[in-house]
mmCIF file of C-alpha atoms in Angstrom:
data_model
loop_
_atom_site.group_PDB
_atom_site.id
_atom_site.type_symbol
_atom_site.label_atom_id
_atom_site.label_comp_id
_atom_site.label_asym_id
_atom_site.label_seq_id
_atom_site.Cartn_x
_atom_site.Cartn_y
_atom_site.Cartn_z
ATOM 1 C CA MET U 188 -1.440 37.891 32.243
ATOM 2 C CA ALA U 189 2.178 37.183 32.962
ATOM 3 C CA SER U 190 2.833 33.484 33.346
ATOM 4 C CA VAL U 191 5.320 31.724 35.522
ATOM 5 C CA VAL U 192 7.011 29.742 32.737
ATOM 6 C CA PRO U 193 8.743 31.827 30.029
ATOM 7 C CA LEU U 194 6.480 32.296 27.022
ATOM 8 C CA LYS U 195 8.676 30.531 24.526
ATOM 9 C CA GLU U 196 8.423 27.145 26.155
ATOM 10 C CA GLU U 197 4.728 26.987 26.895
ATOM 11 C CA LYS U 198 2.544 24.499 25.122
ATOM 12 C CA LEU U 199 -0.328 25.800 23.065
ATOM 13 C CA LEU U 200 -3.110 24.824 25.449
ATOM 14 C CA GLU U 201 -1.473 26.628 28.314
ATOM 15 C CA VAL U 202 -0.916 29.933 26.575
ATOM 16 C CA GLU U 203 -3.321 32.613 27.706
ATOM 17 C CA LEU U 204 -5.480 34.187 25.064
ATOM 18 C CA GLY U 205 -3.950 37.638 25.188
ATOM 19 C CA GLU U 206 -0.512 36.248 24.654
ATOM 20 C CA LEU U 207 -1.439 34.201 21.617
ATOM 21 C CA PRO U 208 -0.131 36.511 18.862
ATOM 22 C CA SER U 209 3.249 36.917 20.503
ATOM 23 C CA TRP U 210 3.382 33.174 21.095
ATOM 24 C CA ILE U 211 2.767 32.454 17.433
ATOM 25 C CA LEU U 212 5.395 34.941 16.345
ATOM 26 C CA MET U 213 7.921 33.488 18.717
ATOM 27 C CA ARG U 214 7.739 29.942 17.349
ATOM 28 C CA ASP U 215 10.614 28.609 15.349
ATOM 29 C CA PHE U 216 9.752 28.754 11.664
ATOM 30 C CA THR U 217 13.115 27.798 10.246
ATOM 31 C CA PRO U 218 13.205 24.522 8.297
ATOM 32 C CA SER U 219 14.893 22.698 11.109
ATOM 33 C CA GLY U 220 12.266 24.073 13.467
ATOM 34 C CA ILE U 221 9.457 22.826 11.295
ATOM 35 C CA ALA U 222 11.168 19.457 10.983
ATOM 36 C CA GLY U 223 11.444 19.377 14.744
ATOM 37 C CA ALA U 224 7.738 20.056 15.095
ATOM 38 C CA PHE U 225 6.891 17.200 12.726
ATOM 39 C CA GLN U 226 9.223 14.917 14.608
ATOM 40 C CA ARG U 227 7.637 15.777 17.934
ATOM 41 C CA GLY U 228 4.169 15.192 16.520
ATOM 42 C CA TYR U 229 5.180 11.871 15.057
ATOM 43 C CA TYR U 230 6.698 10.701 18.313
ATOM 44 C CA ARG U 231 3.597 11.688 20.191
ATOM 45 C CA TYR U 232 1.586 9.496 17.807
ATOM 46 C CA TYR U 233 4.176 6.744 17.993
ATOM 47 C CA ASN U 234 4.401 6.602 21.752
ATOM 48 C CA GLU U 235 0.712 6.680 22.289
ATOM 49 C CA TYR U 236 -0.484 4.307 19.588
ATOM 50 C CA VAL U 237 2.346 2.062 18.566
ATOM 51 C CA ASN U 238 4.996 1.776 21.219
ATOM 52 C CA VAL U 239 2.731 0.272 23.807
ATOM 53 C CA LYS U 240 3.924 -2.874 25.464
ATOM 54 C CA ARG U 241 0.718 -4.840 25.077
ATOM 55 C CA GLY U 242 -1.080 -3.072 22.289
ATOM 56 C CA SER U 243 -4.566 -4.116 21.405
ATOM 57 C CA ILE U 244 -6.658 -4.201 18.285
ATOM 58 C CA ALA U 245 -8.538 -1.142 19.543
ATOM 59 C CA ARG U 246 -5.600 1.190 19.075
ATOM 60 C CA LEU U 247 -4.932 -0.032 15.566
ATOM 61 C CA SER U 248 -8.605 0.303 14.639
ATOM 62 C CA LEU U 249 -8.567 3.843 15.955
ATOM 63 C CA VAL U 250 -5.745 4.703 13.589
ATOM 64 C CA LEU U 251 -7.557 3.034 10.701
ATOM 65 C CA ALA U 252 -10.807 4.812 11.578
ATOM 66 C CA ALA U 253 -8.965 8.132 11.497
ATOM 67 C CA TYR U 254 -7.660 7.153 8.062
ATOM 68 C CA VAL U 255 -11.201 6.393 6.877
ATOM 69 C CA VAL U 256 -12.480 9.740 8.146
ATOM 70 C CA PHE U 257 -9.597 11.536 6.447
ATOM 71 C CA ASN U 258 -10.433 9.881 3.140
ATOM 72 C CA TYR U 259 -14.128 10.603 3.527
ATOM 73 C CA ARG U 260 -13.437 14.288 3.992
ATOM 74 C CA ARG U 261 -11.164 14.242 1.004
ATOM 75 C CA SER U 262 -13.722 12.695 -1.340
ATOM 76 C CA HIS U 263 -16.799 14.453 0.079
ATOM 77 C CA LYS U 264 -17.227 16.636 -2.949
ATOM 78 C CA GLU U 265 -17.736 13.711 -5.313
ATOM 79 C CA LEU U 266 -19.790 11.744 -2.844
ATOM 80 C CA LYS U 267 -22.266 14.579 -2.414
ATOM 81 C CA HIS U 268 -23.835 13.723 -5.748
ATOM 82 C CA GLU U 269 -24.505 10.128 -4.812
ATOM 83 C CA ARG U 270 -26.970 10.843 -2.072
ATOM 84 C CA PRO U 271 -30.504 9.615 -2.787
ATOM 85 C CA ARG U 272 -32.089 13.047 -3.000
ATOM 86 C CA LYS U 273 -34.450 14.500 -5.505
ATOM 87 C CA TYR U 274 -32.465 17.700 -6.022
ATOM 88 C CA HIS U 275 -28.700 17.351 -5.745
ATOM 89 C CA MET V 57 -23.469 6.482 -11.511
ATOM 90 C CA ASN V 58 -21.326 6.413 -14.629
ATOM 91 C CA GLU V 59 -18.953 9.163 -13.675
ATOM 92 C CA ASN V 60 -18.873 8.175 -10.047
ATOM 93 C CA LEU V 61 -17.880 4.626 -10.697
ATOM 94 C CA PHE V 62 -14.381 5.592 -11.702
ATOM 95 C CA ALA V 63 -14.150 8.656 -9.512
ATOM 96 C CA SER V 64 -12.525 6.734 -6.726
ATOM 97 C CA PHE V 65 -9.570 5.932 -8.922
ATOM 98 C CA ILE V 66 -8.608 9.519 -9.606
ATOM 99 C CA THR V 67 -5.314 10.517 -8.033
ATOM 100 C CA PRO V 68 -6.241 12.535 -4.978
ATOM 101 C CA MET V 69 -5.135 16.136 -4.997
ATOM 102 C CA MET V 70 -5.996 18.729 -2.435
ATOM 103 C CA PHE V 71 -5.618 22.378 -3.371
ATOM 104 C CA GLY V 72 -3.306 21.294 -6.146
ATOM 105 C CA LEU V 73 -0.997 19.525 -3.734
ATOM 106 C CA PRO V 74 -0.222 15.903 -4.405
ATOM 107 C CA LEU V 75 -2.021 14.253 -1.534
ATOM 108 C CA VAL V 76 -1.205 10.930 -3.098
ATOM 109 C CA THR V 77 2.327 11.101 -1.662
ATOM 110 C CA LEU V 78 0.906 11.071 1.845
ATOM 111 C CA ILE V 79 -1.403 8.198 1.038
ATOM 112 C CA VAL V 80 1.421 6.144 -0.432
ATOM 113 C CA LEU V 81 3.545 6.814 2.634
ATOM 114 C CA PHE V 82 0.780 6.023 5.119
ATOM 115 C CA PRO V 83 1.367 2.227 5.402
ATOM 116 C CA SER V 84 4.862 2.899 6.647
ATOM 117 C CA LEU V 85 3.300 4.417 9.763
ATOM 118 C CA LEU V 86 1.880 1.018 10.578
ATOM 119 C CA PHE V 87 5.214 -0.811 10.417
ATOM 120 C CA PRO V 88 7.400 0.676 13.121
ATOM 121 C CA THR V 89 11.048 -0.176 13.582
ATOM 122 C CA SER V 90 12.762 -0.858 16.816
ATOM 123 C CA ASN V 91 16.238 -1.620 18.049
ATOM 124 C CA ARG V 92 15.248 -3.613 21.080
ATOM 125 C CA LEU V 93 15.526 -7.327 21.511
ATOM 126 C CA VAL V 94 12.097 -7.674 23.084
ATOM 127 C CA ASN V 95 9.578 -5.347 21.470
ATOM 128 C CA ASN V 96 5.994 -4.399 21.985
ATOM 129 C CA ARG V 97 3.230 -6.634 20.753
ATOM 130 C CA LEU V 98 2.745 -4.982 17.402
ATOM 131 C CA ILE V 99 6.383 -5.108 16.388
ATOM 132 C CA SER V 100 6.811 -8.669 17.659
ATOM 133 C CA LEU V 101 3.879 -9.853 15.584
ATOM 134 C CA GLN V 102 5.237 -8.161 12.499
ATOM 135 C CA GLN V 103 8.702 -9.554 13.014
ATOM 136 C CA TRP V 104 7.327 -13.049 13.416
ATOM 137 C CA MET V 105 5.294 -12.762 10.247
ATOM 138 C CA LEU V 106 8.186 -11.328 8.314
ATOM 139 C CA GLN V 107 10.450 -14.125 9.434
ATOM 140 C CA LEU V 108 7.893 -16.715 8.398
ATOM 141 C CA VAL V 109 7.438 -15.207 4.964
ATOM 142 C CA SER V 110 11.106 -14.617 4.282
ATOM 143 C CA LYS V 111 12.103 -18.114 5.302
ATOM 144 C CA GLN V 112 9.485 -19.599 3.063
ATOM 145 C CA MET V 113 10.392 -17.447 0.120
ATOM 146 C CA MET V 114 14.130 -17.188 0.200
ATOM 147 C CA SER V 115 14.883 -20.805 0.900
ATOM 148 C CA ILE V 116 14.941 -21.734 -2.787
ATOM 149 C CA HIS V 117 17.708 -19.356 -3.636
ATOM 150 C CA ASN V 118 21.425 -19.770 -3.365
ATOM 151 C CA THR V 119 23.660 -17.224 -1.714
ATOM 152 C CA LYS V 120 23.675 -14.808 -4.572
ATOM 153 C CA GLY V 121 19.901 -14.827 -4.877
ATOM 154 C CA GLN V 122 19.402 -14.290 -1.182
ATOM 155 C CA THR V 123 20.941 -10.856 -1.376
ATOM 156 C CA TRP V 124 17.589 -9.811 -2.824
ATOM 157 C CA ALA V 125 15.791 -10.762 0.385
ATOM 158 C CA LEU V 126 15.414 -7.207 1.701
ATOM 159 C CA MET V 127 14.055 -5.951 -1.573
ATOM 160 C CA LEU V 128 11.514 -8.729 -1.964
ATOM 161 C CA MET V 129 10.356 -8.582 1.619
ATOM 162 C CA SER V 130 9.762 -4.857 1.495
ATOM 163 C CA LEU V 131 7.947 -5.373 -1.802
ATOM 164 C CA ILE V 132 5.577 -7.899 -0.363
ATOM 165 C CA LEU V 133 4.968 -5.756 2.716
ATOM 166 C CA PHE V 134 4.276 -2.676 0.660
ATOM 167 C CA ILE V 135 1.920 -4.279 -1.811
ATOM 168 C CA GLY V 136 0.167 -6.282 0.902
ATOM 169 C CA SER V 137 -0.409 -3.356 3.195
ATOM 170 C CA THR V 138 -1.457 -1.026 0.371
ATOM 171 C CA ASN V 139 -3.973 -3.525 -0.941
ATOM 172 C CA LEU V 140 -5.409 -4.251 2.469
ATOM 173 C CA LEU V 141 -5.709 -0.574 3.332
ATOM 174 C CA GLY V 142 -7.545 -0.066 0.072
ATOM 175 C CA LEU V 143 -10.332 -2.284 1.335
ATOM 176 C CA LEU V 144 -11.313 0.310 3.923
ATOM 177 C CA PRO V 145 -14.234 2.482 2.883
ATOM 178 C CA HIS V 146 -13.443 5.549 0.787
ATOM 179 C CA SER V 147 -9.711 4.916 0.690
ATOM 180 C CA PHE V 148 -7.498 5.317 -2.320
ATOM 181 C CA THR V 149 -5.351 2.379 -3.379
ATOM 182 C CA PRO V 150 -2.144 3.419 -5.129
ATOM 183 C CA THR V 151 -1.737 0.002 -6.691
ATOM 184 C CA THR V 152 -4.754 0.580 -8.905
ATOM 185 C CA GLN V 153 -2.681 2.989 -10.937
ATOM 186 C CA LEU V 154 -0.895 1.231 -13.773
ATOM 187 C CA SER V 155 1.859 3.828 -13.654
ATOM 188 C CA MET V 156 2.903 2.780 -10.213
ATOM 189 C CA ASN V 157 2.785 -0.924 -10.931
ATOM 190 C CA LEU V 158 4.848 -0.515 -14.058
ATOM 191 C CA GLY V 159 7.290 1.511 -12.020
ATOM 192 C CA MET V 160 7.628 -1.399 -9.654
ATOM 193 C CA ALA V 161 7.664 -4.198 -12.203
ATOM 194 C CA ILE V 162 10.028 -2.954 -14.890
ATOM 195 C CA PRO V 163 13.078 -2.114 -12.759
ATOM 196 C CA LEU V 164 12.880 -5.320 -10.765
ATOM 197 C CA TRP V 165 12.463 -7.537 -13.787
ATOM 198 C CA ALA V 166 15.190 -5.684 -15.671
ATOM 199 C CA GLY V 167 17.528 -6.070 -12.731
ATOM 200 C CA ALA V 168 17.000 -9.811 -12.637
ATOM 201 C CA VAL V 169 17.460 -10.262 -16.376
ATOM 202 C CA ILE V 170 20.535 -8.066 -16.572
ATOM 203 C CA THR V 171 22.129 -9.837 -13.628
ATOM 204 C CA GLY V 172 21.486 -13.121 -15.362
ATOM 205 C CA PHE V 173 22.984 -11.895 -18.602
ATOM 206 C CA ARG V 174 26.033 -10.428 -16.971
ATOM 207 C CA ASN V 175 26.959 -13.350 -14.778
ATOM 208 C CA LYS V 176 25.847 -16.327 -16.789
ATOM 209 C CA THR V 177 25.603 -15.144 -20.347
ATOM 210 C CA LYS V 178 25.511 -18.503 -22.027
ATOM 211 C CA ALA V 179 22.922 -19.953 -19.675
ATOM 212 C CA SER V 180 20.673 -16.895 -20.029
ATOM 213 C CA LEU V 181 20.832 -17.006 -23.800
ATOM 214 C CA ALA V 182 20.149 -20.705 -23.695
ATOM 215 C CA HIS V 183 16.784 -20.025 -22.138
ATOM 216 C CA PHE V 184 15.522 -18.839 -25.455
ATOM 217 C CA LEU V 185 15.516 -22.328 -26.878
ATOM 218 C CA PRO V 186 14.014 -25.222 -24.930
ATOM 219 C CA GLN V 187 15.758 -28.500 -25.202
ATOM 220 C CA GLY V 188 14.815 -31.015 -27.824
ATOM 221 C CA THR V 189 12.995 -28.842 -30.308
ATOM 222 C CA PRO V 190 12.959 -30.132 -33.863
ATOM 223 C CA THR V 191 15.286 -28.120 -36.110
ATOM 224 C CA PRO V 192 12.767 -26.522 -38.499
ATOM 225 C CA LEU V 193 10.933 -24.947 -35.581
ATOM 226 C CA ILE V 194 13.956 -23.182 -34.116
ATOM 227 C CA PRO V 195 13.645 -19.657 -35.565
ATOM 228 C CA MET V 196 9.982 -19.370 -34.704
ATOM 229 C CA LEU V 197 10.554 -20.680 -31.208
ATOM 230 C CA VAL V 198 13.333 -18.202 -30.527
ATOM 231 C CA ILE V 199 11.024 -15.385 -31.501
ATOM 232 C CA ILE V 200 8.276 -16.727 -29.303
ATOM 233 C CA GLU V 201 10.566 -17.125 -26.324
ATOM 234 C CA THR V 202 11.906 -13.589 -26.770
ATOM 235 C CA ILE V 203 8.421 -12.195 -26.818
ATOM 236 C CA SER V 204 7.458 -14.161 -23.748
ATOM 237 C CA LEU V 205 10.506 -12.814 -21.962
ATOM 238 C CA LEU V 206 9.832 -9.217 -22.912
ATOM 239 C CA ILE V 207 6.212 -9.450 -21.891
ATOM 240 C CA GLN V 208 7.017 -10.497 -18.321
ATOM 241 C CA PRO V 209 7.183 -7.019 -16.699
ATOM 242 C CA VAL V 210 4.058 -5.860 -18.507
ATOM 243 C CA ALA V 211 2.255 -8.989 -17.357
ATOM 244 C CA LEU V 212 3.355 -8.432 -13.779
ATOM 245 C CA ALA V 213 2.151 -4.846 -13.715
ATOM 246 C CA VAL V 214 -1.098 -5.371 -15.574
ATOM 247 C CA ARG V 215 -1.966 -8.426 -13.514
ATOM 248 C CA LEU V 216 -1.758 -6.499 -10.273
ATOM 249 C CA THR V 217 -3.577 -3.440 -11.596
ATOM 250 C CA ALA V 218 -6.364 -5.384 -13.215
ATOM 251 C CA ASN V 219 -7.019 -7.594 -10.228
ATOM 252 C CA ILE V 220 -7.198 -4.837 -7.675
ATOM 253 C CA THR V 221 -9.148 -2.453 -9.884
ATOM 254 C CA ALA V 222 -11.645 -5.122 -10.871
ATOM 255 C CA GLY V 223 -12.201 -6.053 -7.254
ATOM 256 C CA HIS V 224 -12.827 -2.471 -6.203
ATOM 257 C CA LEU V 225 -15.187 -1.862 -9.106
ATOM 258 C CA LEU V 226 -17.179 -4.974 -8.290
ATOM 259 C CA ILE V 227 -17.574 -3.884 -4.715
ATOM 260 C CA HIS V 228 -18.793 -0.471 -5.845
ATOM 261 C CA LEU V 229 -21.255 -1.972 -8.296
ATOM 262 C CA ILE V 230 -22.692 -4.588 -6.003
ATOM 263 C CA GLY V 231 -22.900 -2.134 -3.144
ATOM 264 C CA GLY V 232 -24.783 0.272 -5.349
ATOM 265 C CA ALA V 233 -27.087 -2.465 -6.499
ATOM 266 C CA THR V 234 -27.850 -3.410 -2.923
ATOM 267 C CA LEU V 235 -28.714 0.152 -2.032
ATOM 268 C CA ALA V 236 -30.945 0.473 -5.054
ATOM 269 C CA LEU V 237 -32.733 -2.753 -4.221
ATOM 270 C CA MET V 238 -33.336 -1.834 -0.634
ATOM 271 C CA SER V 239 -36.904 -0.817 -1.430
ATOM 272 C CA ILE V 240 -37.604 -4.220 -2.966
ATOM 273 C CA ASN V 241 -37.102 -6.488 -0.052
ATOM 274 C CA THR V 242 -36.297 -10.116 -0.567
ATOM 275 C CA THR V 243 -33.470 -9.797 -3.002
ATOM 276 C CA THR V 244 -31.457 -7.470 -0.798
ATOM 277 C CA ALA V 245 -30.573 -10.121 1.688
ATOM 278 C CA LEU V 246 -29.137 -12.291 -1.029
ATOM 279 C CA ILE V 247 -27.154 -9.510 -2.557
ATOM 280 C CA THR V 248 -25.747 -8.320 0.734
ATOM 281 C CA PHE V 249 -24.589 -11.812 1.288
ATOM 282 C CA ILE V 250 -22.858 -11.805 -2.063
ATOM 283 C CA ILE V 251 -21.109 -8.574 -1.090
ATOM 284 C CA LEU V 252 -19.854 -10.191 2.036
ATOM 285 C CA ILE V 253 -18.458 -13.162 0.198
ATOM 286 C CA LEU V 254 -16.900 -10.904 -2.393
ATOM 287 C CA LEU V 255 -15.171 -8.828 0.237
ATOM 288 C CA THR V 256 -13.761 -11.909 1.840
ATOM 289 C CA VAL V 257 -12.491 -13.153 -1.452
ATOM 290 C CA LEU V 258 -11.078 -9.741 -2.170
ATOM 291 C CA GLU V 259 -9.301 -9.872 1.097
ATOM 292 C CA PHE V 260 -7.201 -12.392 -0.638
ATOM 293 C CA ALA V 261 -5.623 -9.426 -2.219
ATOM 294 C CA VAL V 262 -2.956 -10.557 0.080
ATOM 295 C CA ALA V 263 -2.779 -13.598 -2.084
ATOM 296 C CA MET V 264 -2.287 -11.178 -4.908
ATOM 297 C CA ILE V 265 0.923 -9.995 -3.411
ATOM 298 C CA GLN V 266 1.928 -13.504 -2.945
ATOM 299 C CA ALA V 267 1.372 -14.029 -6.619
ATOM 300 C CA TYR V 268 3.320 -10.904 -7.445
ATOM 301 C CA VAL V 269 6.330 -11.580 -5.392
ATOM 302 C CA PHE V 270 6.309 -15.207 -6.187
ATOM 303 C CA THR V 271 6.217 -14.660 -9.879
ATOM 304 C CA LEU V 272 8.941 -12.099 -9.598
ATOM 305 C CA LEU V 273 10.847 -14.504 -7.485
ATOM 306 C CA VAL V 274 10.564 -17.358 -9.894
ATOM 307 C CA SER V 275 11.747 -15.189 -12.712
ATOM 308 C CA LEU V 276 14.655 -13.961 -10.631
ATOM 309 C CA TYR V 277 15.586 -17.476 -9.734
ATOM 310 C CA LEU V 278 15.522 -18.769 -13.226
ATOM 311 C CA HIS V 279 17.508 -15.949 -14.704
ATOM 312 C CA ASP V 280 20.035 -15.434 -12.062
ATOM 313 C CA ASN V 281 20.968 -18.667 -10.557
ATOM 314 C CA THR V 282 20.222 -21.547 -12.881
#
């Protein structure tokens, strides 16, 4: 159960299941910590999808497809009534 | 169908949180900034396009008018990207809300007019009376010119709102009609074709921004620098 790397610096996918509660409690929940988490997430998106030397249309369409799916989930409740069913 | 037609124009909220802020900020994710001289493909393309547009638009102005270049370029980018993103299925277009367009139009127009009045008072006041009008017509013409000046921001905002909203509504309607006619065969092909053409024409929502910024630009030019 003990891991080689200290618990605080492990990424989420490498934390073992028994250690998960203590991992969650140990994360930095101060405002600057949360801002840091957003920044890290944004730079992961940026470096993988935007900052590529010879980007292609496929990457951009992936981002736009994710946007479409996000909007579909958001408006699912109203769209449910438009299905061609006998009983809605 | 009746309630659902306008349901896509409701401001999106999720659990009472204003999701609309995220949607308005989303186009900025697609325009990255960089400090390098030689950038990646995406940024190079955007820089090239921006240079093309700004050269074409700001060339008419003198030095004082060209200080507005940043503002106008960001305006055209924002409206263009928001309109184009609104063409994706199920997305929400912020520019369909009159509140937002008024919020963009009124401050910019007011800034141009006030700059004109402060720096060239006589010339700005002289705009209210075209040259060579016969004397009896003068009072009426001054009133008409004042009204046409005051209606400019409202026209800017309403033009943008009405165009984008009408386009989206037409797409909804014709798409719904196509679906309904799917069981009756021969007409569907024709109508699907009409949808295609309409979408392409609507993709000249980019031309809409052109109209917006250009009109704003012309007004700025006339008031500020003449």
